[in-house]
């Protein structure tokens, strides 16, 4: 497994070693020891989640606050998505900046997003099955979110805004200036 730290300290793109032959392929998608050595910290995942979405669905940007903050390890099992993390750590040099990573069943890349980040993704293929591990349990009262098209963050979704499928809840999330604080 190859670990590539992004411009956002603590966020990593993971590239697994894939062994292919005439039968298909094999890869190790997660190994706790290798993972913790690769990111340089101890993270214990407690929950796995999976979603299925169609082209143009934008989920996020979501996060959990305080003691319920979550780190995530995300990947795509089928299809292709643009996965985005936004740094919300108040004393970070990259506060308010984002990282976007193309994740697909074909490239098998994974994205590790530590606590203190908002997270979302946009489905680029006809459909996508998205899988993620969390290091903390979801808590509705600790939920926060950012507006996907906040001009301060200026995420390039590279997709026509009028074609996006967004939940009513996500359409009215606050901008960065008015968002709930993560800590």
Coordinates of C-alpha atoms in Angstrom, one line a residue, residues 4-11 87 89 93-94 97-100:
X4 CA 0.5 9.9 -0.3
X5 CA -0.1 12.8 2.0
X6 CA -2.1 15.7 0.4
X7 CA -1.6 19.4 0.8
X8 CA -4.0 19.1 3.8
X9 CA -1.9 17.7 6.6
X10 CA -3.3 14.4 7.8
X11 CA -5.3 13.6 4.6
X87 CA -10.2 21.5 6.4
X89 CA -9.4 22.7 12.0
X93 CA -2.6 26.5 8.0
X94 CA -5.0 25.1 5.4
X97 CA -9.0 24.8 1.8
X98 CA -10.1 21.6 0.1
X99 CA -8.6 18.5 -1.5
X100 CA -10.5 16.7 -4.3

